[in-house]
Amino acid sequence: MKTDTNHTQIAPPARGFSPGFAALGLEAKLLAALDALGYEEPTPIQREAIPPLLAGQDLLGQAATGTGKTAAFTLPLLQRITQLARRPHPSALILVPTRELAIQVAEAVNRYGKELRIAVLPIYGGQAIGPQLHTLKRGVDVVVATPGRALDHIRRNTLQLKHVQIVVLDEADEMLDMGFADDLDAILEQTPGERQTALFSATMPPRIAAIAHRHLKDPVEVTIARETVRAGTAPRVRQTAYVVPRPHKVAALGRVLDMASPTSALVFCRTRLEVDELTEMLKGRGSRAEAIHGGMTQVQRDRVMKAFRSGKTDLLVATDVAARGLDIPHVSHVINFDVPSAPEAYVHRIGRTGRAGREGAAITIVEPREQRLLRNIEQLTKSKIDVANVPSVADLKVKRLELTRASVQDALAAGELDLFQVVVESLAEKHDPRDVAAAAIKLVYQANGEGRAEAEIPTASARREDASEMSRRHAPHSMDRARDAKTGERSGSPYGRTGRSASPSTMTKLHIAAGRAAGIRPGDLVGAIANEAGLDSRVLGAIEMTDKFSLVEVPEEMADGIIDALSRTRIKGHKVAVRVYRQ
Ligand code: AMP
């Protein structure tokens, strides 16, 4: 959906299913689900992989996390299993390397398949086996499993694969790295020979080719983003990336904006929903932000663009589709809330800054799993993206002190201080004039910082690949342990801890009955807990927020005290119910 730049064209339909997805042959219920999620157009891997998969062909796809590959195989899988005759046992099996991915993919199947009433079950180690057995017995359409646990169930005869019609091997290179090659062969042996098989892998070394050769029939091969971005189109702006665990991305965006304090910036995200949510969040913390996406009418978009051009708005939060074709003035910062799914999109996004020799900065917030995508972009654009730590609370303090000094200096330069000299003189009778000045500067500083309680944002800097490479080189047995921890296949806990891991305490989760919809940010929760319960915010663990509620990891022994303290206070003006969260 392009907008013209002279604003005379008739508005495109405000809403309607994405023509891009419809052209791939997806049915109305799936299109409706994508529309509800705010997806505006298919990513390259989706454009290439969906039609052959819908046609029932096998597929060998090279795509990393963040390219939209999950939807690329889930959407056709859902459409096909509803079209094929329903069978009692799972019709589809998706094998993934880790429990986190099993949970994520199962969530994706649920999300895209909402309207199709598809039952999905993630199975992975560490989870109690009882509920898995119960659900398997009742019958599920799609099983998403780590190989070890799938094999466990097959051996116990609790997972029957003889009716499976579609198998997906996701992140196959990772599964092989973790030593699952034999398990994969054993599992696939249990499935019918006439099944459809798709294999996705971020890399295509010979051992992947070998496994593809063994298990795929005449696969369509899809490789995305091989060609280098055209010479001369590569960006020449300062490029920085912050690797941040997913639950802390919003806080990281806030911190980045606080540090940059841009007067004209574009914030890009993938979906319309994200655009709306982030815009609300940014407005809630006092930024002059406006949303622009394909779900808006031309009139709405014109209004937003006018405000941005005239400087009334500092931040424009946009999807790629909305920004394409827009006549956007030069901006000082482009901030990517996600790594774009294709390098071309990255180049296009950051081309909005650093134009005609002007200063420009491109900042990308990256989830740990998306680091490979970042490296692809570096390779293809032949440019360097610095991976840095998210600015700390101390960095922010330094920055605010700098701003304070600059504004005091401006005030000195502007003069007209007579009225205030009187006050200074009367205060100086009792106090050292330096103390008087420091106190006044403190007030300016506090006014600049808006009195926000700030929390440290964890940076996930260790690259996963490097970590597993190290364990392979230095400790032959640690690979198994690393694998068990990732798949959960021997560990006791179903969820890995994210966020800080400094505290040795056992952590428990608190459920707070308010979330993003109430304008609450992770920083507000940390601030409220730290202030009200009088504890060091560093003892807190991961924070997860949805629109309606929030989950905060706290040391078990402090849970009662925190519940008590929060029940006596308000968070962002809201009285909230807090309880221990039981999964
Ligand atoms: P994946 O590469 O499958 O891990 O997907 C990365 C992220 O992109 C997920 O959060 C998806 O919800 C999102 N996503 C996938 N396809 C699209 C699309 N066509 N438009 C916008 N977001 C998408």
Coordinates of C-alpha atoms and ligand atoms in Angstrom, one line a residue:
M1 CA 0.0 0.0 0.0
K2 CA 1.8 3.0 -1.2
T3 CA 0.9 6.6 -0.5
D4 CA 1.6 9.2 -3.1
T5 CA 3.6 12.1 -2.0
N6 CA 1.4 14.9 -3.3
H7 CA -1.6 13.6 -1.4
T8 CA -4.1 13.8 -4.2
Q9 CA -4.8 10.2 -4.8
I10 CA -7.9 8.5 -3.5
A11 CA -7.3 6.7 -0.2
P12 CA -6.5 3.0 -0.5
P13 CA -9.0 0.7 1.4
A14 CA -8.4 1.3 5.0
R15 CA -8.5 -2.3 5.9
G16 CA -8.7 -5.6 4.1
F17 CA -6.7 -8.7 3.9
S18 CA -3.2 -8.3 2.8
P19 CA -3.2 -8.8 -1.0
G20 CA 0.4 -10.1 -0.6
F21 CA -0.7 -13.0 1.6
A22 CA -3.9 -13.7 -0.4
A23 CA -1.8 -14.0 -3.6
L24 CA 0.1 -16.9 -2.1
G25 CA -3.1 -19.0 -2.0
L26 CA -3.8 -18.8 1.8
E27 CA -7.4 -19.3 2.8
A28 CA -9.7 -16.6 4.3
K29 CA -9.4 -17.8 7.9
L30 CA -5.7 -17.6 7.9
L31 CA -5.7 -14.3 6.1
A32 CA -8.1 -13.0 8.9
A33 CA -5.7 -14.3 11.5
L34 CA -2.7 -12.5 9.8
D35 CA -4.8 -9.3 9.5
A36 CA -5.7 -9.5 13.2
L37 CA -2.0 -9.8 14.0
G38 CA -1.2 -6.7 11.9
Y39 CA 1.0 -8.4 9.4
E40 CA 1.1 -6.2 6.3
E41 CA 2.9 -8.3 3.7
P42 CA 4.8 -11.6 3.5
T43 CA 8.5 -11.7 4.2
P44 CA 10.7 -13.1 1.4
I45 CA 10.9 -16.6 2.9
Q46 CA 7.1 -16.7 3.2
R47 CA 6.7 -15.5 -0.4
E48 CA 9.0 -18.3 -1.7
A49 CA 8.0 -21.2 0.6
I50 CA 4.3 -20.9 1.1
P51 CA 3.1 -21.8 -2.5
P52 CA 5.2 -25.0 -2.9
L53 CA 4.3 -26.1 0.6
L54 CA 0.6 -25.5 -0.1
A55 CA 1.0 -27.6 -3.2
G56 CA 2.3 -30.5 -1.1
Q57 CA 5.9 -30.3 -2.2
D58 CA 8.9 -31.1 0.0
L59 CA 11.0 -28.1 0.8
L60 CA 14.6 -27.3 1.8
G61 CA 14.7 -23.7 3.1
Q62 CA 17.7 -21.7 4.2
A63 CA 16.5 -19.1 6.6
A64 CA 17.5 -17.9 10.0
T65 CA 15.4 -16.9 13.0
G66 CA 13.8 -13.5 12.4
T67 CA 13.1 -14.0 8.7
G68 CA 9.5 -15.1 9.4
K69 CA 10.3 -18.8 8.7
T70 CA 7.9 -20.0 11.4
A71 CA 4.9 -18.6 9.6
A72 CA 6.4 -19.8 6.3
F73 CA 5.9 -23.4 7.3
T74 CA 3.1 -23.1 9.9
L75 CA 0.5 -21.3 7.6
P76 CA 0.6 -24.0 4.8
L77 CA 0.8 -26.7 7.4
L78 CA -2.4 -25.5 9.0
Q79 CA -4.2 -25.1 5.7
R80 CA -3.2 -28.5 4.5
I81 CA -4.1 -30.4 7.7
T82 CA -7.6 -28.9 7.7
Q83 CA -8.0 -29.8 4.0
L84 CA -6.7 -33.3 4.4
A85 CA -8.9 -36.0 6.0
R86 CA -8.9 -35.6 9.7
R87 CA -7.2 -38.5 11.5
P88 CA -7.2 -39.5 15.1
H89 CA -3.5 -39.1 15.7
P90 CA -1.2 -36.1 15.0
S91 CA -1.3 -35.1 11.4
A92 CA 1.8 -33.0 11.7
L93 CA 5.0 -33.2 13.6
I94 CA 7.4 -30.2 14.0
L95 CA 10.8 -31.0 15.4
V96 CA 12.8 -28.2 17.0
P97 CA 16.1 -28.1 18.9
T98 CA 15.1 -26.5 22.1
R99 CA 12.3 -26.3 24.6
E100 CA 12.0 -22.5 24.1
L101 CA 11.6 -23.0 20.4
A102 CA 9.0 -25.8 21.0
I103 CA 7.0 -23.4 23.1
Q104 CA 7.4 -20.5 20.6
V105 CA 6.4 -22.6 17.6
A106 CA 3.4 -24.1 19.4
E107 CA 2.3 -20.6 20.3
A108 CA 2.7 -19.6 16.6
V109 CA 0.6 -22.6 15.5
N110 CA -2.1 -21.5 18.0
R111 CA -1.9 -17.9 17.0
Y112 CA -2.2 -18.5 13.2
G113 CA -4.6 -21.4 13.6
K114 CA -7.0 -19.8 16.1
E115 CA -9.9 -19.9 13.6
L116 CA -9.2 -23.4 12.4
R117 CA -9.6 -25.0 15.8
I118 CA -6.3 -26.8 15.6
A119 CA -5.1 -28.6 18.7
V120 CA -1.3 -28.3 19.2
L121 CA 0.9 -29.7 21.9
P122 CA 4.5 -28.8 22.6
I123 CA 6.5 -31.6 24.2
Y124 CA 10.0 -31.2 25.6
G125 CA 12.0 -32.4 28.4
G126 CA 11.7 -31.2 32.0
Q127 CA 7.9 -30.9 31.6
A128 CA 5.8 -33.3 33.7
I129 CA 5.0 -36.2 31.5
G130 CA 1.4 -36.8 32.9
P131 CA -0.3 -33.8 31.2
Q132 CA 1.5 -34.6 28.0
L133 CA 0.2 -38.2 28.1
H134 CA -3.3 -37.0 28.9
T135 CA -3.4 -34.5 26.0
L136 CA -1.8 -36.9 23.6
K137 CA -4.5 -39.5 24.5
R138 CA -7.3 -36.9 23.8
G139 CA -5.8 -36.3 20.4
V140 CA -3.9 -33.4 19.0
D141 CA -3.4 -32.3 15.4
V142 CA 0.1 -30.9 15.7
V143 CA 2.9 -32.0 17.9
V144 CA 5.9 -29.7 18.3
A145 CA 8.7 -31.6 20.0
T146 CA 12.4 -31.7 20.8
P147 CA 13.8 -34.9 19.4
G148 CA 14.8 -36.6 22.7
R149 CA 11.4 -36.2 24.2
A150 CA 9.6 -37.2 21.0
L151 CA 11.7 -40.4 21.0
D152 CA 10.8 -41.0 24.6
H153 CA 7.1 -40.9 23.8
I154 CA 7.5 -43.1 20.7
R155 CA 9.3 -45.7 22.8
R156 CA 6.6 -45.6 25.5
N157 CA 4.1 -46.0 22.7
T158 CA 2.4 -42.8 23.7
L159 CA 3.2 -40.9 20.5
Q160 CA 1.9 -42.6 17.3
L161 CA 3.3 -41.2 14.1
K162 CA 1.7 -43.5 11.6
H163 CA -0.9 -40.9 10.5
V164 CA 1.5 -38.0 10.3
Q165 CA 1.2 -36.3 6.9
I166 CA 3.5 -33.4 7.3
V167 CA 6.9 -33.2 9.1
V168 CA 8.9 -30.1 9.6
L169 CA 12.5 -30.1 10.8
D170 CA 13.1 -26.6 12.1
E171 CA 16.6 -25.2 12.8
A172 CA 18.1 -28.5 11.5
D173 CA 21.7 -27.3 11.7
E174 CA 21.2 -26.6 15.4
M175 CA 19.6 -30.1 15.9
L176 CA 22.6 -31.7 14.3
D177 CA 25.0 -29.5 16.4
M178 CA 23.3 -30.8 19.5
G179 CA 23.9 -34.4 18.5
F180 CA 20.3 -35.3 17.4
A181 CA 21.2 -36.8 14.0
D182 CA 20.4 -40.4 15.0
D183 CA 17.3 -39.4 16.9
L184 CA 16.0 -37.6 13.8
D185 CA 16.5 -40.6 11.7
A186 CA 14.8 -42.8 14.3
I187 CA 11.8 -40.5 14.5
L188 CA 11.4 -40.1 10.8
E189 CA 11.5 -43.9 10.4
Q190 CA 8.2 -44.0 12.3
T191 CA 6.4 -41.7 9.9
P192 CA 4.7 -42.8 6.7
G193 CA 6.9 -42.7 3.6
E194 CA 4.3 -40.6 1.6
R195 CA 4.5 -37.7 4.0
Q196 CA 5.4 -34.1 3.1
T197 CA 8.7 -32.9 4.6
A198 CA 10.1 -29.4 5.0
L199 CA 13.5 -28.8 6.4
F200 CA 14.7 -25.3 7.5
S201 CA 18.2 -24.5 8.5
A202 CA 20.1 -21.2 8.9
T203 CA 23.2 -22.8 7.3
M204 CA 23.5 -25.5 4.6
P205 CA 26.7 -27.5 5.4
P206 CA 27.1 -30.9 3.7
R207 CA 25.6 -32.8 6.7
I208 CA 22.4 -30.9 6.2
A209 CA 22.5 -31.8 2.5
A210 CA 22.9 -35.4 3.6
I211 CA 20.0 -35.4 5.9
A212 CA 17.9 -33.6 3.2
H213 CA 18.9 -36.3 0.7
R214 CA 17.8 -39.1 3.1
H215 CA 14.5 -37.6 4.1
L216 CA 13.2 -35.2 1.4
K217 CA 11.8 -36.1 -2.0
D218 CA 12.6 -33.7 -4.9
P219 CA 12.6 -30.7 -2.6
V220 CA 12.0 -27.2 -3.8
E221 CA 15.1 -25.3 -2.6
V222 CA 14.6 -21.8 -1.2
T223 CA 17.5 -19.6 -0.3
I224 CA 16.9 -16.1 0.8
A225 CA 19.2 -13.1 0.7
R226 CA 22.2 -14.4 -1.1
E227 CA 23.0 -11.6 -3.4
T228 CA 24.9 -8.6 -2.1
V229 CA 23.1 -5.3 -1.8
R230 CA 23.9 -3.2 -4.8
A231 CA 27.2 -1.3 -4.5
G232 CA 26.5 2.3 -3.5
T233 CA 23.3 1.5 -1.8
A234 CA 25.0 0.3 1.4
P235 CA 24.4 2.7 4.2
R236 CA 27.0 5.1 5.5
V237 CA 25.6 5.9 8.9
R238 CA 26.8 5.0 12.4
Q239 CA 25.2 1.6 13.0
T240 CA 24.8 0.1 16.5
A241 CA 23.0 -2.9 17.8
Y242 CA 21.9 -3.9 21.3
V243 CA 21.3 -7.5 22.0
V244 CA 18.5 -7.6 24.6
P245 CA 16.3 -10.5 25.8
R246 CA 12.8 -10.2 24.5
P247 CA 11.1 -9.1 27.7
H248 CA 13.5 -6.2 28.0
K249 CA 13.1 -4.8 24.5
V250 CA 10.6 -2.2 25.3
A251 CA 12.7 -0.9 28.2
A252 CA 15.7 -0.9 25.9
L253 CA 13.9 1.2 23.4
G254 CA 13.0 3.7 26.1
R255 CA 16.6 3.8 27.3
V256 CA 17.9 4.3 23.7
L257 CA 15.5 7.2 23.2
D258 CA 16.4 8.7 26.5
M259 CA 20.1 8.6 25.5
A260 CA 19.6 9.9 22.0
S261 CA 16.8 12.4 22.8
P262 CA 16.2 12.7 19.1
T263 CA 14.0 15.5 17.7
S264 CA 13.3 13.5 14.5
A265 CA 13.5 9.7 14.6
L266 CA 11.8 6.8 12.8
V267 CA 11.0 3.7 14.9
F268 CA 10.4 0.7 12.8
C269 CA 8.6 -2.5 13.8
R270 CA 7.2 -5.5 12.1
T271 CA 3.5 -5.4 12.6
R272 CA 0.6 -2.9 12.9
L273 CA -0.1 -4.1 16.4
E274 CA 3.5 -3.4 17.5
V275 CA 3.3 0.0 16.0
D276 CA 0.2 0.8 17.9
E277 CA 1.5 -0.6 21.2
L278 CA 4.9 1.1 21.0
T279 CA 3.3 4.4 20.1
E280 CA 1.1 4.2 23.2
M281 CA 4.0 3.2 25.3
L282 CA 6.1 6.1 24.0
K283 CA 3.3 8.6 24.5
G284 CA 2.8 7.2 28.0
R285 CA 6.4 8.1 28.9
G286 CA 6.1 11.6 27.5
S287 CA 7.4 11.3 24.0
R288 CA 5.7 13.1 21.1
A289 CA 5.2 10.0 19.0
E290 CA 2.7 9.1 16.3
A291 CA 1.9 5.8 14.5
I292 CA 1.8 5.2 10.8
H293 CA 0.8 1.9 9.3
G294 CA -1.2 0.3 6.5
G295 CA -4.4 0.0 8.6
M296 CA -4.9 3.7 8.6
T297 CA -6.8 5.8 6.1
Q298 CA -5.1 8.3 3.8
V299 CA -6.5 11.2 5.8
Q300 CA -5.1 9.8 9.0
R301 CA -1.7 9.2 7.5
D302 CA -1.6 12.7 6.0
R303 CA -2.4 14.2 9.3
V304 CA 0.5 12.2 11.0
M305 CA 3.0 13.1 8.3
K306 CA 2.1 16.8 8.5
A307 CA 2.7 16.8 12.2
F308 CA 6.0 15.0 11.7
R309 CA 7.2 17.3 8.9
S310 CA 6.3 20.4 10.9
G311 CA 8.2 19.1 14.0
K312 CA 5.1 18.7 16.1
T313 CA 5.9 15.0 16.4
D314 CA 9.4 13.8 17.3
L315 CA 9.0 10.1 16.7
L316 CA 7.3 8.3 13.9
V317 CA 6.6 4.7 14.6
A318 CA 6.1 2.8 11.3
T319 CA 5.9 -0.5 9.6
D320 CA 8.0 -1.0 6.4
V321 CA 4.9 -1.0 4.2
A322 CA 3.7 2.3 5.6
A323 CA 7.1 4.0 5.3
R324 CA 7.7 2.8 1.8
G325 CA 6.7 5.4 -0.7
L326 CA 6.3 8.1 2.0
D327 CA 8.1 11.3 1.5
I328 CA 9.8 11.4 4.8
P329 CA 12.2 14.2 5.6
H330 CA 15.7 13.5 6.8
V331 CA 15.7 12.0 10.3
S332 CA 18.6 12.0 12.8
H333 CA 17.9 8.4 14.0
V334 CA 16.4 5.3 12.6
I335 CA 15.6 2.8 15.4
N336 CA 14.7 -0.7 14.5
F337 CA 12.7 -2.3 17.3
D338 CA 13.3 -5.6 15.4
V339 CA 15.9 -6.8 13.0
P340 CA 14.1 -6.5 9.6
S341 CA 13.4 -9.9 8.1
A342 CA 15.4 -9.1 4.9
P343 CA 18.7 -7.1 4.5
E344 CA 17.1 -5.0 1.7
A345 CA 14.5 -3.8 4.2
Y346 CA 17.3 -2.9 6.6
V347 CA 19.0 -0.9 4.0
H348 CA 15.8 0.8 3.0
R349 CA 15.0 1.7 6.6
I350 CA 18.3 3.2 7.5
G351 CA 18.5 5.0 4.2
R352 CA 16.2 7.5 5.9
T353 CA 19.1 9.0 7.9
G354 CA 22.6 10.2 7.2
R355 CA 21.4 11.6 3.8
A356 CA 23.6 14.1 1.8
G357 CA 26.5 14.0 4.2
R358 CA 24.4 14.7 7.3
E359 CA 25.0 12.9 10.6
G360 CA 22.9 9.8 11.1
A361 CA 22.6 6.9 13.4
A362 CA 20.9 3.6 13.0
I363 CA 20.1 1.6 16.1
T364 CA 18.8 -1.9 16.1
I365 CA 17.4 -3.8 19.1
V366 CA 18.2 -7.5 18.6
E367 CA 16.9 -10.5 20.4
P368 CA 19.7 -13.1 21.2
R369 CA 18.2 -15.5 18.6
E370 CA 18.3 -12.9 15.9
Q371 CA 22.0 -12.3 15.9
R372 CA 22.6 -14.4 12.8
L373 CA 20.3 -12.2 10.9
L374 CA 22.4 -9.2 11.9
R375 CA 25.5 -10.8 10.6
N376 CA 23.8 -11.6 7.3
I377 CA 23.0 -7.9 7.0
E378 CA 26.6 -7.0 7.8
Q379 CA 27.9 -9.4 5.2
L380 CA 25.5 -8.3 2.5
T381 CA 25.8 -4.6 3.1
K382 CA 29.6 -4.9 3.6
S383 CA 29.3 -2.5 6.5
K384 CA 29.9 -2.9 10.2
I385 CA 27.3 -2.9 12.9
D386 CA 28.7 -2.3 16.4
V387 CA 27.2 -4.6 19.0
A388 CA 27.2 -2.5 22.2
N389 CA 25.8 -2.8 25.7
V390 CA 22.5 -1.1 26.3
P391 CA 23.3 2.2 28.0
S392 CA 23.3 1.6 31.8
V393 CA 21.5 3.7 34.4
A394 CA 25.0 5.3 35.1
D395 CA 25.3 6.2 31.4
L396 CA 21.9 7.7 31.5
K397 CA 22.9 9.7 34.6
V398 CA 26.0 11.0 32.8
K399 CA 23.9 12.0 29.8
R400 CA 21.4 13.8 31.9
L401 CA 24.1 15.6 33.8
E402 CA 25.5 16.7 30.4
L403 CA 22.1 17.9 29.3
T404 CA 21.7 19.7 32.6
R405 CA 25.0 21.4 32.3
A406 CA 24.2 22.5 28.7
S407 CA 20.9 24.0 29.8
V408 CA 22.4 25.8 32.7
Q409 CA 25.1 27.1 30.3
D410 CA 22.4 28.3 27.9
A411 CA 20.7 30.1 30.7
L412 CA 23.9 31.8 31.7
A413 CA 24.5 32.9 28.1
A414 CA 20.9 34.2 27.8
G415 CA 21.5 36.4 30.9
E416 CA 18.5 38.3 32.5
L417 CA 19.3 36.7 35.8
D418 CA 18.6 39.8 38.0
L419 CA 15.5 38.4 39.5
F420 CA 17.3 35.2 40.5
Q421 CA 20.4 36.9 41.8
V422 CA 18.3 38.3 44.7
V423 CA 17.5 34.7 45.7
V424 CA 21.1 33.6 45.3
E425 CA 22.2 36.4 47.5
S426 CA 19.8 35.7 50.3
L427 CA 20.7 32.0 50.2
A428 CA 24.4 32.8 50.2
E429 CA 24.0 34.5 53.5
K430 CA 23.7 31.1 55.1
H431 CA 25.2 28.8 52.5
D432 CA 28.3 28.4 50.4
P433 CA 27.4 29.8 46.9
R434 CA 28.7 26.6 45.4
D435 CA 26.2 24.6 47.4
V436 CA 23.5 26.9 46.3
A437 CA 24.4 26.4 42.7
A438 CA 24.6 22.6 43.1
A439 CA 21.2 22.5 44.7
A440 CA 19.7 24.5 41.8
I441 CA 21.4 22.3 39.3
K442 CA 20.0 19.2 41.1
L443 CA 16.5 20.6 40.7
V444 CA 17.1 21.1 36.9
Y445 CA 18.6 17.6 36.7
Q446 CA 15.6 16.0 38.5
A447 CA 13.2 17.9 36.2
N448 CA 15.1 16.6 33.1
G449 CA 14.9 13.0 34.4
E450 CA 11.2 13.3 35.1
G451 CA 11.8 11.5 38.4
R452 CA 11.6 8.0 36.7
A453 CA 12.8 5.0 38.6
E454 CA 15.3 3.4 36.2
A455 CA 16.4 -0.2 36.2
E456 CA 19.3 -1.9 34.6
I457 CA 18.5 -3.6 31.3
P458 CA 20.3 -6.9 30.9
T459 CA 22.4 -7.3 27.7
A460 CA 22.6 -10.7 26.3
S461 CA 26.0 -10.3 24.6
A462 CA 27.3 -13.9 24.4
R463 CA 26.6 -15.3 21.0
R464 CA 24.9 -18.6 21.2
E465 CA 26.9 -20.1 18.4
D466 CA 30.2 -19.0 20.0
A467 CA 29.1 -20.5 23.3
S468 CA 28.4 -23.9 21.9
E469 CA 31.6 -23.7 19.8
M470 CA 33.5 -23.1 23.0
S471 CA 31.9 -26.0 24.8
R472 CA 32.7 -28.3 22.0
R473 CA 36.3 -27.3 21.8
H474 CA 37.1 -27.2 25.5
A475 CA 35.0 -29.7 27.3
P476 CA 33.8 -32.8 25.4
H477 CA 31.1 -33.6 27.9
S478 CA 29.8 -30.2 28.4
M479 CA 28.0 -30.3 25.1
D480 CA 25.6 -32.9 26.5
R481 CA 25.0 -30.8 29.5
A482 CA 24.4 -27.7 27.3
R483 CA 22.0 -29.7 25.2
D484 CA 20.1 -31.0 28.2
A485 CA 19.8 -27.5 29.5
K486 CA 18.5 -26.3 26.1
T487 CA 16.0 -29.1 25.4
G488 CA 15.1 -29.5 29.1
E489 CA 15.5 -33.2 28.5
R490 CA 17.1 -33.9 31.8
S491 CA 16.6 -30.7 33.8
G492 CA 13.9 -30.3 36.4
S493 CA 12.5 -26.9 35.3
P494 CA 10.4 -26.4 32.2
Y495 CA 11.4 -22.8 31.8
G496 CA 14.9 -21.4 31.4
R497 CA 15.6 -18.3 33.4
T498 CA 15.9 -15.2 31.3
G499 CA 17.2 -11.9 32.5
R500 CA 19.6 -11.6 35.4
S501 CA 21.1 -14.7 36.8
A502 CA 23.3 -13.1 39.5
S503 CA 21.1 -14.0 42.4
P504 CA 21.5 -17.5 43.8
S505 CA 18.0 -17.4 45.4
T506 CA 15.2 -19.6 44.1
M507 CA 13.0 -17.3 42.1
T508 CA 9.2 -17.2 42.0
K509 CA 6.9 -15.3 39.7
L510 CA 4.5 -12.7 40.8
H511 CA 1.3 -12.0 38.8
I512 CA 0.4 -8.3 38.8
A513 CA -3.0 -7.7 37.4
A514 CA -2.1 -4.7 35.2
G515 CA 0.0 -4.5 32.1
R516 CA 0.8 -2.5 29.0
A517 CA -2.9 -1.4 28.5
A518 CA -2.6 0.5 31.8
G519 CA 0.4 2.4 30.4
I520 CA 2.7 0.5 32.7
R521 CA 6.3 -0.2 31.6
P522 CA 8.8 -2.7 33.0
G523 CA 10.7 0.2 34.5
D524 CA 7.6 1.2 36.5
L525 CA 7.2 -2.2 38.0
V526 CA 10.9 -2.4 38.9
G527 CA 10.7 1.1 40.4
A528 CA 7.5 0.4 42.3
I529 CA 8.9 -2.9 43.7
A530 CA 12.3 -1.5 44.6
N531 CA 10.9 1.7 46.2
E532 CA 7.9 0.2 48.0
A533 CA 9.5 -2.9 49.2
G534 CA 12.8 -1.1 49.8
L535 CA 15.0 -3.5 48.0
D536 CA 17.8 -3.4 45.4
S537 CA 16.2 -3.7 42.0
R538 CA 19.1 -6.0 40.9
V539 CA 17.5 -8.9 42.9
L540 CA 14.6 -8.9 40.4
G541 CA 14.6 -11.3 37.5
A542 CA 12.8 -11.4 34.2
I543 CA 9.7 -9.3 33.6
E544 CA 7.1 -10.3 31.1
M545 CA 4.3 -8.0 30.2
T546 CA 1.1 -8.5 28.3
D547 CA -1.6 -5.9 27.8
K548 CA -3.6 -7.2 30.8
F549 CA -1.1 -8.4 33.3
S550 CA 2.6 -8.6 34.1
L551 CA 4.8 -11.4 35.6
V552 CA 7.9 -10.4 37.6
E553 CA 10.5 -12.9 38.8
V554 CA 11.4 -12.2 42.4
P555 CA 13.4 -14.1 45.0
E556 CA 11.1 -16.5 46.7
E557 CA 11.8 -15.4 50.2
M558 CA 10.9 -11.8 49.3
A559 CA 7.6 -12.6 47.6
D560 CA 5.4 -12.0 50.6
G561 CA 7.0 -8.7 51.5
I562 CA 6.7 -7.5 47.9
I563 CA 3.0 -8.5 47.7
D564 CA 2.4 -6.7 50.9
A565 CA 4.2 -3.6 49.9
L566 CA 2.5 -3.4 46.4
S567 CA -0.9 -4.0 47.9
R568 CA -0.5 -0.7 49.7
T569 CA 0.5 1.4 46.8
R570 CA -0.4 2.4 43.2
I571 CA 1.5 1.7 40.1
K572 CA 1.1 4.6 37.6
G573 CA -2.0 5.6 39.4
H574 CA -3.5 2.1 39.4
K575 CA -4.3 0.0 42.4
V576 CA -3.3 -3.5 41.4
A577 CA -3.9 -7.0 42.6
V578 CA -0.7 -9.0 43.2
R579 CA -0.3 -12.7 43.8
V580 CA 2.2 -15.5 43.4
Y581 CA 1.8 -16.9 39.9
R582 CA 1.4 -20.7 39.6
Q583 CA 2.0 -22.2 36.2
Ligands
AMP1 P1 10.5 -16.1 12.9 O1 11.6 -15.8 11.9 O2 9.6 -17.1 12.4 O3 11.1 -16.4 14.3 O4 9.6 -14.8 13.0 C1 10.1 -13.6 13.5 C2 9.0 -12.6 14.0 O5 8.5 -12.0 12.8 C3 7.9 -13.2 14.7 O6 7.7 -12.4 15.9 C4 6.7 -13.1 13.8 O7 5.5 -12.8 14.6 C5 7.0 -11.9 12.9 N1 6.5 -12.1 11.6 C6 6.6 -13.2 10.8 N2 6.1 -12.9 9.6 C7 5.7 -11.6 9.5 C8 5.2 -10.7 8.6 N3 4.9 -11.2 7.3 N4 5.0 -9.4 8.9 C9 5.3 -9.0 10.2 N5 5.8 -9.7 11.1 C10 6.0 -11.0 10.8

